[in-house]
XYZ file of C-alpha atoms in Angstrom:
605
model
C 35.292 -53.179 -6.047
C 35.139 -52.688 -2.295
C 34.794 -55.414 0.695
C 32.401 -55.409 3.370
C 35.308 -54.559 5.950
C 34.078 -50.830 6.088
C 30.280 -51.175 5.990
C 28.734 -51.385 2.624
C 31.128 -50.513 -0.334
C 32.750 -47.687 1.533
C 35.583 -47.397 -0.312
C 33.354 -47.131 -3.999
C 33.834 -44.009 -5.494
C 31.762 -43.043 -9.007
C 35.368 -42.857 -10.161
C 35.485 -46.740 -9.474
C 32.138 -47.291 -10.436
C 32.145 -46.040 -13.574
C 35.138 -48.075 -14.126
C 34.207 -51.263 -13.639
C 34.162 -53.791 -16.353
C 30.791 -55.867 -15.934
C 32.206 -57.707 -18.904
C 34.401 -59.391 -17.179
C 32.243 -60.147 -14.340
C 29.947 -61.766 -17.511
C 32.625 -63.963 -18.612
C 33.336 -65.661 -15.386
C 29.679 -66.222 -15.357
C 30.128 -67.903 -18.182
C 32.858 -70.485 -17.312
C 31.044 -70.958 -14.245
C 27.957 -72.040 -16.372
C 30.438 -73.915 -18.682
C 31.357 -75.772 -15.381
C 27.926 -76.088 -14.249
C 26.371 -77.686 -17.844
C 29.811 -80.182 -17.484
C 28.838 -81.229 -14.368
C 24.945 -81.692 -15.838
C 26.017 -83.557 -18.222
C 27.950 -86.130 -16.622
C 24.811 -86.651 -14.032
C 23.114 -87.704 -17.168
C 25.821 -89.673 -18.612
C 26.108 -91.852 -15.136
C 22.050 -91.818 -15.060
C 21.184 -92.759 -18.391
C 24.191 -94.572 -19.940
C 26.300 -95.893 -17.043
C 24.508 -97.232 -14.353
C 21.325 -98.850 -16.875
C 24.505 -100.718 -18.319
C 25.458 -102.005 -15.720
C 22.055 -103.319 -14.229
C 21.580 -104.854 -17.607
C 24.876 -106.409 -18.450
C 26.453 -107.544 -15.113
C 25.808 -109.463 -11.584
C 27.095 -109.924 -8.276
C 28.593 -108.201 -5.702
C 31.136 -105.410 -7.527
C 28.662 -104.517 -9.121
C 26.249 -103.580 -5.880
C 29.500 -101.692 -4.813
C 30.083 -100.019 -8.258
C 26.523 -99.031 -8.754
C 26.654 -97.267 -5.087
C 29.881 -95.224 -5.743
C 28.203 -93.889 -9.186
C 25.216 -93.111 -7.174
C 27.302 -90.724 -5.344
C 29.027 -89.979 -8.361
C 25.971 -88.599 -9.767
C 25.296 -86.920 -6.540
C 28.317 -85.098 -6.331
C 27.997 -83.669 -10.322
C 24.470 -82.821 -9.383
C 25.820 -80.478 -6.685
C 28.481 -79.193 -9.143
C 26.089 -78.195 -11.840
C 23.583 -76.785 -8.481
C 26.544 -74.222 -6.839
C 27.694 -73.588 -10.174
C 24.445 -72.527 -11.584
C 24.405 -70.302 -8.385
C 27.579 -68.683 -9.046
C 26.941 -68.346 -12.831
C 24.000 -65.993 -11.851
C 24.940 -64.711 -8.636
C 28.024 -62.881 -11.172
C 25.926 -62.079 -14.223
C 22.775 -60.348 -11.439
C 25.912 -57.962 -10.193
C 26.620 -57.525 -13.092
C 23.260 -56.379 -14.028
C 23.090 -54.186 -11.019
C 26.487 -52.291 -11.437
C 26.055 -52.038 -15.240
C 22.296 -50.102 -14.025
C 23.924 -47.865 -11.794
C 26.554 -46.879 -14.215
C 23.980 -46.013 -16.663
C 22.266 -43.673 -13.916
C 25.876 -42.441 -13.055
C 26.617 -42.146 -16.710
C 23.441 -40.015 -17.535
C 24.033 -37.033 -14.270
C 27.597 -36.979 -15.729
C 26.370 -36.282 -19.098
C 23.591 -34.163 -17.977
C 26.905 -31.944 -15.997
C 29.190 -32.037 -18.695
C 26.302 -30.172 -20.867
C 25.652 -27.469 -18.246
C 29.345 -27.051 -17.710
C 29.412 -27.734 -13.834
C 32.271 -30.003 -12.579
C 32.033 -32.778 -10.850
C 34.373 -33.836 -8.339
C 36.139 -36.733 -6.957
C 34.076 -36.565 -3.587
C 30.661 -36.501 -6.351
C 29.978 -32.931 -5.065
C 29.105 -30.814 -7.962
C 30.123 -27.015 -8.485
C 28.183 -24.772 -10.409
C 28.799 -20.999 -12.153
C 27.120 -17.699 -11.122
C 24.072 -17.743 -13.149
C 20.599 -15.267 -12.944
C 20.372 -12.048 -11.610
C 20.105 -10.132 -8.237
C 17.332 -8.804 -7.015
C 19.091 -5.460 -5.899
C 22.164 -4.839 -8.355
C 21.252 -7.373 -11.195
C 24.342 -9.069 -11.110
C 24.887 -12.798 -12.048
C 24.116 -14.480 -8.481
C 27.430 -16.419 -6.936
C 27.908 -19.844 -8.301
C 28.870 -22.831 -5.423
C 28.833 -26.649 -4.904
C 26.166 -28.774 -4.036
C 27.027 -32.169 -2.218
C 24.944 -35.127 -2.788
C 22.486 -36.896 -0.797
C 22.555 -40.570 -1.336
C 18.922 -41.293 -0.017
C 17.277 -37.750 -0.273
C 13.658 -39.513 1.151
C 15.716 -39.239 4.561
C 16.220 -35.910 4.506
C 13.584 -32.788 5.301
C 13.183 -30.355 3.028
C 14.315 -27.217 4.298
C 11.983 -25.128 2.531
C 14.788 -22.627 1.582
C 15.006 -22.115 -2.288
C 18.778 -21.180 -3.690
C 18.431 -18.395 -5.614
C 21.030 -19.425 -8.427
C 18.607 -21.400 -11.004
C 21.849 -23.716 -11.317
C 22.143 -24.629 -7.857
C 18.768 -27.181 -7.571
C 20.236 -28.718 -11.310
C 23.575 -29.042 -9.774
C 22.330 -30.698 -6.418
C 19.974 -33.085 -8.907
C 23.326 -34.461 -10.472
C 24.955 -34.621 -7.191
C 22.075 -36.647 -5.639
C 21.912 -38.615 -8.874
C 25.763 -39.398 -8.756
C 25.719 -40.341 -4.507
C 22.579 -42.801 -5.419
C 24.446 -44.362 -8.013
C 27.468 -45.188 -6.119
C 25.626 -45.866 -2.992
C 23.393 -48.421 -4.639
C 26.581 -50.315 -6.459
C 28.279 -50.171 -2.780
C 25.132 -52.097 -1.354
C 25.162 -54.159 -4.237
C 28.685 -55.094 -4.097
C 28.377 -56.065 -0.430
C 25.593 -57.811 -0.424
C 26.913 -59.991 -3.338
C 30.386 -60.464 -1.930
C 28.712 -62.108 0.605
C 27.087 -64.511 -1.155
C 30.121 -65.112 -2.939
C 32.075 -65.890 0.361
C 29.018 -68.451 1.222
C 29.416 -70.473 -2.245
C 31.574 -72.920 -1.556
C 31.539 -76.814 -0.370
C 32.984 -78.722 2.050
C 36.146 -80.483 1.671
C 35.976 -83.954 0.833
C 34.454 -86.272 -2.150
C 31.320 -87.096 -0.190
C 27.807 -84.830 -0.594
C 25.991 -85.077 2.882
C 22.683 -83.934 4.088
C 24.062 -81.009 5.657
C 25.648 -79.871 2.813
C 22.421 -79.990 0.715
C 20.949 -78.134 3.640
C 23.773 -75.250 3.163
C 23.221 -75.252 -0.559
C 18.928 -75.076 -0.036
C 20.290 -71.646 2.204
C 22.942 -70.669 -1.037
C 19.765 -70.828 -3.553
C 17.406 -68.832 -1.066
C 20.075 -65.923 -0.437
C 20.967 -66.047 -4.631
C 17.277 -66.031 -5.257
C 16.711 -62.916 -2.844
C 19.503 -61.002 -4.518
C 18.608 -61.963 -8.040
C 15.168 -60.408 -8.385
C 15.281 -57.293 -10.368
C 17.523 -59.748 -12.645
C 15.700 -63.153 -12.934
C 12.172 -63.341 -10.876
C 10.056 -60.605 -12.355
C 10.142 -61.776 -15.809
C 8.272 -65.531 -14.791
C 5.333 -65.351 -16.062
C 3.116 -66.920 -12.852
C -0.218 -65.033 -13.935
C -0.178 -66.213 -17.698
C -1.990 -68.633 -19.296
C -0.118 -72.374 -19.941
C 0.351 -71.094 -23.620
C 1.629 -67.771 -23.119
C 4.309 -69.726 -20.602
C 5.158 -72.071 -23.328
C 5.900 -68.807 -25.510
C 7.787 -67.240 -23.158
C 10.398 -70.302 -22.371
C 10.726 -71.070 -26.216
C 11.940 -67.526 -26.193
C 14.726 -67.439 -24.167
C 18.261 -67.953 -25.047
C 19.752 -70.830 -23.846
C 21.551 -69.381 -20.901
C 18.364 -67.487 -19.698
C 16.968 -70.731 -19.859
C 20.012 -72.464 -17.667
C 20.128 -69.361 -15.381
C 15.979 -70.166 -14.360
C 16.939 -73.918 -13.895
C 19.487 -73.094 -11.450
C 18.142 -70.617 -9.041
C 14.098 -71.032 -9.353
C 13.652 -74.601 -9.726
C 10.909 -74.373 -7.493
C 9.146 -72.070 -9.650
C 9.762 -73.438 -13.194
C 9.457 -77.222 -11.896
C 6.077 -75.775 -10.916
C 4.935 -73.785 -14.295
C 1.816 -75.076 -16.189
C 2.647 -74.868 -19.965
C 6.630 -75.456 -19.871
C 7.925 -79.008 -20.933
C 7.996 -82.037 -19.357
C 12.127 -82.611 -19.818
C 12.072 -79.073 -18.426
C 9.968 -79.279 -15.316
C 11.390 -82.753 -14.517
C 14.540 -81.577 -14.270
C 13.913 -78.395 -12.157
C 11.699 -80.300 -9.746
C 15.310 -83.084 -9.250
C 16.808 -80.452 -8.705
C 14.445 -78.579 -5.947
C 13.776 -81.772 -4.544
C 17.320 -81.631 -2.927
C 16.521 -78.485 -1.719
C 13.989 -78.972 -0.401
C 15.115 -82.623 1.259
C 18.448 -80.583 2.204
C 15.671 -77.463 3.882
C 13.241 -79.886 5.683
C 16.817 -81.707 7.220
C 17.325 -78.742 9.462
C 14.157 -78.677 11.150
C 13.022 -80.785 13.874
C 9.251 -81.125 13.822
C 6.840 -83.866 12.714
C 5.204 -82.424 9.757
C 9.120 -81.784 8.368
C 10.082 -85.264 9.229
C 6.797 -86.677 7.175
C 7.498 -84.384 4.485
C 10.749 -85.189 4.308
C 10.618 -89.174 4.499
C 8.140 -88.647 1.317
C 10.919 -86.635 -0.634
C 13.490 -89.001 -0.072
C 11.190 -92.052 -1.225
C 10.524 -90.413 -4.357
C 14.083 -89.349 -4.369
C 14.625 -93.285 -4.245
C 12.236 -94.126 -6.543
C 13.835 -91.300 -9.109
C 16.913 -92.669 -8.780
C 15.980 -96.028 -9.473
C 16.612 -97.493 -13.151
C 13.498 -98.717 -14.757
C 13.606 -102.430 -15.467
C 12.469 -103.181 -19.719
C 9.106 -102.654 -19.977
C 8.911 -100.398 -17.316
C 7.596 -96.873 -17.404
C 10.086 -93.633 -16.784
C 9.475 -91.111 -14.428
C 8.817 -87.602 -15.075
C 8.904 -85.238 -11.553
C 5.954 -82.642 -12.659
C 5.648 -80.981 -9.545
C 6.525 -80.757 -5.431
C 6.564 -78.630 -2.872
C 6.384 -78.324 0.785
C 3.503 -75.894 1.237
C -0.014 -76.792 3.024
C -0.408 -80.113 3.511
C 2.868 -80.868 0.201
C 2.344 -81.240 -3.190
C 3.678 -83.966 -5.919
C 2.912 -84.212 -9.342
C 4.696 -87.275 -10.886
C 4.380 -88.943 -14.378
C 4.865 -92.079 -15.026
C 5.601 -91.774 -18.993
C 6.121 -88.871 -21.053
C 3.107 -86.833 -21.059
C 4.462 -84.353 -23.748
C 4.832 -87.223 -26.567
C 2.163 -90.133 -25.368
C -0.945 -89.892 -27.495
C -2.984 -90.788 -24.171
C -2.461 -89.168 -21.085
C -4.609 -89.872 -17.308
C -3.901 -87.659 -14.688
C -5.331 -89.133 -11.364
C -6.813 -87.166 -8.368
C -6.198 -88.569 -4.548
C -8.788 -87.688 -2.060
C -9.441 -87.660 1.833
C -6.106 -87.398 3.934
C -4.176 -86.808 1.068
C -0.573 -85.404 1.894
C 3.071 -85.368 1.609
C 3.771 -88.860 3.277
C 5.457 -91.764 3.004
C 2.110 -93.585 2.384
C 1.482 -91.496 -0.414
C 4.706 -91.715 -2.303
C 4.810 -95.650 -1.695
C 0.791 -96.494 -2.699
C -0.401 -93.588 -4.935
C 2.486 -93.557 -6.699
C 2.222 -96.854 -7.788
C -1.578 -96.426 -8.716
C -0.016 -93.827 -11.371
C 2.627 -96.368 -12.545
C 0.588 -100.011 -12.815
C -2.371 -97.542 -14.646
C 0.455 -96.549 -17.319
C 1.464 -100.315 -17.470
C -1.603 -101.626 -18.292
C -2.592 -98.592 -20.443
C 0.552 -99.136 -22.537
C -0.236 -102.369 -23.499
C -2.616 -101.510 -26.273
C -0.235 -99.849 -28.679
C -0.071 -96.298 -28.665
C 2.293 -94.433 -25.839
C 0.347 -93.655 -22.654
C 1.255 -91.579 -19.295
C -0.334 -91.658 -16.205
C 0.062 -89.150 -13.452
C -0.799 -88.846 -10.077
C -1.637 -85.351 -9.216
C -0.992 -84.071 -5.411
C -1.553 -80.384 -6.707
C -4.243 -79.052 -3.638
C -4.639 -79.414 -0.432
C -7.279 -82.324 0.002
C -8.810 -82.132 3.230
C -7.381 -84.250 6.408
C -10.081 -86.032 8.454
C -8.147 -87.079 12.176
C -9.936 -90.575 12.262
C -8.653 -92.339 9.439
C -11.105 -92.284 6.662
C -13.682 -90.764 9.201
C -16.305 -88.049 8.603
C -16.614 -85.950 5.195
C -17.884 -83.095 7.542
C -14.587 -81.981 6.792
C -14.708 -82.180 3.017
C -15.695 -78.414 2.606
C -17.092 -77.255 -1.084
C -13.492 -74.832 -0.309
C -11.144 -77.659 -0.632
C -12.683 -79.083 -4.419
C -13.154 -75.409 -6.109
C -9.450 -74.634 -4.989
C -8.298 -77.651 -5.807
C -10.563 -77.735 -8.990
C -8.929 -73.920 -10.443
C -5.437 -76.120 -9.855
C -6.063 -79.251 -12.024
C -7.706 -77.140 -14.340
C -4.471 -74.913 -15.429
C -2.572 -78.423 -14.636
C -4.439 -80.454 -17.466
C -4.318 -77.073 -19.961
C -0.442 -77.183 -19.514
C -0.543 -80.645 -20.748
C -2.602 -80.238 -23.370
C -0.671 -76.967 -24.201
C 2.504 -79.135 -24.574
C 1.865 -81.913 -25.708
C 3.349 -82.867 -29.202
C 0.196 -84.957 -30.418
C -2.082 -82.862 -32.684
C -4.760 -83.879 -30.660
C -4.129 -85.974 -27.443
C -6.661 -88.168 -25.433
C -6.966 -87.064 -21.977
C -8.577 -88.588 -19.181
C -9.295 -86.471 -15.745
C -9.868 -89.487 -12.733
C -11.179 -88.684 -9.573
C -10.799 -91.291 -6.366
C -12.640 -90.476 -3.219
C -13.129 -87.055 -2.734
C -10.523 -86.991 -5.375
C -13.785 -87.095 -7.837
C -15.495 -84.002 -5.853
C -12.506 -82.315 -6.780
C -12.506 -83.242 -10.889
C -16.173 -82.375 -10.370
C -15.074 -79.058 -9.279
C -13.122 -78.600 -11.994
C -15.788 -79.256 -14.937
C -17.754 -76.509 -13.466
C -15.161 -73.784 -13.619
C -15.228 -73.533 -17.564
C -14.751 -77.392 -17.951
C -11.360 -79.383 -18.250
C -9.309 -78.194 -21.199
C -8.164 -81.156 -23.338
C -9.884 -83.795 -21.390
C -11.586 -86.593 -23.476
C -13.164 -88.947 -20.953
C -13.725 -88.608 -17.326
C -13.340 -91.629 -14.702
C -14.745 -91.401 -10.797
C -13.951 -94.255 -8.202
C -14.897 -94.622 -4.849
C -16.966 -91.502 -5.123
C -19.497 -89.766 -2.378
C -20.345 -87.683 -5.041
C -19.131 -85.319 -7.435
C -20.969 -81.908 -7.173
C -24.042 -82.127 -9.860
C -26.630 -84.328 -9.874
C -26.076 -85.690 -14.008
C -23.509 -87.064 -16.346
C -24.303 -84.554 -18.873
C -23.035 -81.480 -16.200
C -19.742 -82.510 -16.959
C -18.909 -81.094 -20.101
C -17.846 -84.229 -21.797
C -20.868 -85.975 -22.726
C -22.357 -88.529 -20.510
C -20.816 -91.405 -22.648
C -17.695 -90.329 -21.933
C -18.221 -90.179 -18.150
C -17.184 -93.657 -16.589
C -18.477 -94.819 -13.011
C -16.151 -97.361 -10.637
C -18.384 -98.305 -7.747
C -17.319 -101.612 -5.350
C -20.285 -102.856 -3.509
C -18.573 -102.803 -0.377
C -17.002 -99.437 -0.786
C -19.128 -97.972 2.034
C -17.884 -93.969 0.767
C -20.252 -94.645 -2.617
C -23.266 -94.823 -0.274
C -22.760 -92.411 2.092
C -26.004 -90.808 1.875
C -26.399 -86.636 1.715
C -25.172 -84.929 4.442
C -28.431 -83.115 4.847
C -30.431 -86.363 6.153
C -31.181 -86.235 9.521
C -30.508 -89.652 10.444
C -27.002 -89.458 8.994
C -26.701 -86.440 10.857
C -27.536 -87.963 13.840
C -25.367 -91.067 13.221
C -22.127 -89.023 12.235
C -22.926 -87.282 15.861
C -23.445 -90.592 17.565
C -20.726 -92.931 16.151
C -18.639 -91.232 13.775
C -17.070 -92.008 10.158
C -18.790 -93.593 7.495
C -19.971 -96.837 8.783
C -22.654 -95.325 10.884
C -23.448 -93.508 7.774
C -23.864 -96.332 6.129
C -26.001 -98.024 8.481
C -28.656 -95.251 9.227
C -28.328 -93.739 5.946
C -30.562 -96.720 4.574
C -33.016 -95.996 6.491
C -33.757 -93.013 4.961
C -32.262 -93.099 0.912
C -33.956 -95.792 -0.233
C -33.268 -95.287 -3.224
C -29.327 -95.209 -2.614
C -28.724 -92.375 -5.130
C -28.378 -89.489 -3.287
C -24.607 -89.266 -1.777
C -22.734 -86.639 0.314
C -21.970 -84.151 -2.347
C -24.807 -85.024 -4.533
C -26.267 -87.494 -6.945
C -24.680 -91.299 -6.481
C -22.309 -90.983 -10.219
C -23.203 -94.701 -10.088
C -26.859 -94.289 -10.485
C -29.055 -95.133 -13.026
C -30.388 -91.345 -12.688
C -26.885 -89.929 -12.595
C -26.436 -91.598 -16.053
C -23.067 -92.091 -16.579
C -21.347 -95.667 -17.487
C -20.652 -97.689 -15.172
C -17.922 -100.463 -15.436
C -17.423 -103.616 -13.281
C -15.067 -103.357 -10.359
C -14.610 -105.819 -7.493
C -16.855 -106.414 -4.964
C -13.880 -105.456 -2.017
C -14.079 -107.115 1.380
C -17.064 -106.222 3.339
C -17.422 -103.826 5.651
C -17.605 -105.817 8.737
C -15.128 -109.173 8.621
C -12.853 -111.436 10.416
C -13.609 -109.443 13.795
C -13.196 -105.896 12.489
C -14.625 -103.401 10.740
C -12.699 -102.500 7.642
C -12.738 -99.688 4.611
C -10.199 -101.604 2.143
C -13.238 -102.167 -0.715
C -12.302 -98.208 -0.944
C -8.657 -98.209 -1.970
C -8.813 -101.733 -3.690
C -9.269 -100.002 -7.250
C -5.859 -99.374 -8.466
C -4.458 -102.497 -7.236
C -4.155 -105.068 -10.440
C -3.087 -107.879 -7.833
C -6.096 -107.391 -6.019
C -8.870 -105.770 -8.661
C -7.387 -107.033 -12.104
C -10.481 -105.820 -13.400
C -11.059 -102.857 -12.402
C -7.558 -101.533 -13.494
C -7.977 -102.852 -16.811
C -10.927 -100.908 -17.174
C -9.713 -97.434 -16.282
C -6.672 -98.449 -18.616
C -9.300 -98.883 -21.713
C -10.540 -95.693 -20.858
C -7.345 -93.987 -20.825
C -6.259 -95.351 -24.213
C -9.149 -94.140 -25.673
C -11.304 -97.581 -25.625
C -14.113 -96.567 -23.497
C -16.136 -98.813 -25.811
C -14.313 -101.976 -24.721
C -14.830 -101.673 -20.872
C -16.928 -104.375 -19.169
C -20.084 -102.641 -18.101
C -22.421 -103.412 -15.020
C -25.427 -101.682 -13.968
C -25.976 -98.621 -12.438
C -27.597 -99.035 -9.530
């Protein structure tokens, strides 16, 4: 087929066209895929086999260096299987395209050869005399119609040909020019993608290449979506997605991997295997998009990525949970979803909500991470296979003074946020391999306004047992709002943790003292003066209330709010930490292997 040297497919003719053998175009797709699932392959091989073995079996030095030049190893295969996926569809979506427009060109030709007109080299189309005239009722003079490759450019001339061939003819001859003009634009646009597939010389896999390849995928994704996009089901439910993956063949299935890993890594309802594997994959993308741009949300973003990056990379000691990437993105404020476990084949499975100034950071994928992963350790310890995820899937809302006010915590934030976990915890349930899972939904902070959210919007599919810590309230006023039963709603509250007092926001003195001094210590302060009865919190009733009445279980106390000097919010982020609140993390891991029963209880308040 034609170059780009003359404009776009010049030189096609429906000669050409109809010539060309998408077959072959097919079969180099598929060596490139062969390539591509090689390359796949031996990533896992140095992943899973090589590199464990060597952490396991040997010491010292050579083995630092070893371990770093598999690293890149693996680096360079994953890049292989990436620009080879590319390729692989980039060929079989032209192919798709040409083999379209031959069927259009096919049909006009058919539609001539039936009606006896020629067509021509050129694709003009000539026609026989045909009707009768007006004044001597002879057959009207036959001709040739030319055709118009985009006839929507063209005004009608409002002049009707008298020879009823003449407007079939100039159909065909449109029909034929649209055909080969389409395949021309295809074939350009293509070749140039083609031309851009290709790495730099040298056995090393740099940012900047990864930046060039996150630009390959975007330009392959833009030409590829009559052939690949459409069919992803993004408005289905989790179960009609898990339907729709089972059904596709094995290269539809690689083809998806390779060019929208942002979009299957991110589909409620597919695998875990499957999603972890897209979301690797994006995540260079993505690290290899955010590298060329300069500004400070990038850079945060980006320092995040390559953390988790690390932290994927890293082999899990014995003993250790694995990690399953169930989500990311760069849009809003970023999103992560990571599992720490298999979610698909553990019996139990906690998915954890972060709250206020949430986001994308380094922070987050150093400390909420690890809430995630030390939950899964100690939930594991009591037999049956447990997961634990942490759950960046909304936007939670960004206070500028640290913990500061909840002004900012709009309703907006939790419903959103609330729709999301929802179709999150139905794909896991929807997968999972355990006739009938135990789930537990945990909300931290405004993390539990959020879960809240989400019981009111038809409650949680496939959750069990619900868990709130550090909460200003949850958005109803009783346990048994929930959907769960109010045994199976559990209540961490330290009594430092000035956010589980925060009284409502429609008290006047807390009003006044959010206006006056700011953040939740003021809040704290006035807001005794008038909730005496301390069970009235920002977004409703205190979920560690005797009225509220769900369970609560003992956490620690937490430092108090004013000490040493300074005035400090740790008792609010001290529940995940099993160094510093042993018990409280053994709590929420009895809850989320189904032993509710066994927690050590303290009274509501």
């Amino acid at each position: 087929m034609s170059g780009p040297g003359g404009g776009a497919g010049s030189a096609l003719t429906w000669a050409a066209l109809r010539e060309v053998r998408c077959a072959e175009l097919e079969e180099a797709a598929d060596g490139w895929g062969r390539v591509s699932n090689r390359a796949d392959a031996a990533r896992d091989r140095i992943e899973g086999q090589l590199l464990p073995g060597l952490r396991d079996t040997q010491k010292g030095e050579a083995v630092g260096a070893a371990v770093g030049r598999l690293r890149r190893l693996g680096m360079n295969f994953q890049y292989i299987y990436t620009e080879c996926g590319l390729l692989r569809t980039t060929l079989n979506s032209l192919a798709h395209e040409i083999k379209t427009q031959q069927r259009v060109l096919q049909g006009a030709l058919d539609d001539a050869a039936a009606l006896k007109f020629t067509v021509h080299a050129d694709g003009s189309v000539t026609y026989p005399a045909a009707g009768e005239g007006l004044v001597d009722g002879k057959p009207l003079a036959g001709g040739t119609a030319s055709g118009i490759p985009n006839p929507g450019m063209v005004t009608p001339s409002g002049l009707v040909a008298p020879n009823p061939n003449a407007g079939k003819a100039q159909d065909i001859a449109d029909r034929v020019a649209q055909a080969v003009r389409t395949a021309a634009d295809a074939d350009w646009r293509y070749t140039r993608i083609l031309r851009s597939l290709k790495a730099q010389e040298g056995l090393d896999v740099p940012a900047a290449t990864w930046t060039d390849a996150a630009a390959d995928a975007a330009a392959v994704r833009q030409a590829a979506g009559s052939y690949l996009k459409d069919a992803i089901p993004h408005d289905a439910s989790p179960a009609e997605r898990k339907k729709w993956w089972a059904g596709l063949t094995d290269e539809q299935r690689e083809e998806y991997l390779a060019v929208y890993p942002d979009r299957i890594g991110n589909l409620d309802g597919l695998p875990a295997l499957v999603r972890d594997a897209a979301n690797r994959d994006n995540l260079q993308l993505l690290m290899g998009k955010l590298e060329g741009r300069g500004d400070e949300d990038s850079a945060t973003k980006l320092a995040a990525l390559r953390e988790i990056d690390r932290q994927l990379r890293t082999v899990p000691k014995v003993g250790e949970p694995p990690m399953y990437l169930l989500g990311i993105g760069d849009q809003g404020n970023g999103r992560a979803i990571v599992s720490y476990g298999n979610p698909d084949t553990a019996r139990n499975v906690a998915a954890y909500v972060p709250g206020l100034n949430t986001s994308l950071d380094e922070e987050f994928a150093v400390g909420d991470l690890k809430r995630a992963r030390d939950l899964s350790i100690a939930a594991n310890q009591y037999g049956e296979p447990a997961a634990a995820i942490t759950w960046l899937g909304y936007d939670a809302p960004q206070s500028p003074d640290g913990l500061g006010t909840l002004s900012v915590a709009a309703g907006g934030s939790a419903d959103e946020g609330g729709q999301a976990f929802r179709e999150f915890m139905n794909g896991m349930e929807t997968v999972n391999e355990n006739k009938d899972p135990h789930m537990t939904a945990i909300g931290h902070s405004y993390g539990s306004r959020t879960v809240g959210a989400a019981t009111q919007q038809g409650g949680i599919p496939g959750v069990d047992d619900i868990v709130f810590v550090g909460s200003p309230g949850v958005g109803v006023d009783s346990a048994d709002d929930l959907g769960v039963g109010r045994d199976h709603v559990f209540v961490g509250a330290a009594a430092n943790d000035v956010v589980t007092k925060l009284p409502s926001k429609g008290e006047s003195a807390v009003g006044a003292a959010e206006m006056l001094f700011g953040g939740p210590a003021a809040a704290y302060v006035f807001g005794d003066l008038v909730d005496r009865n301390d069970d009235d919190l920002w977004f409703g009733k205190d979920p560690a209330s005797e009225a509220f009445g769900a369970r609560r279980f003992e956490v620690g106390d937490g430092p108090p709010l004013v000490g040493k000097g300074k005035i400090t919010v740790d008792a609010h982020s001290e529940y995940f930490d099993p160094e510093i609140d042993r018990t409280s993390v053994e709590n929420m891991a009895l809850i989320a292997a189904g032993r509710g029963h066994m927690i050590q209880r303290e009274e509501p308040r």
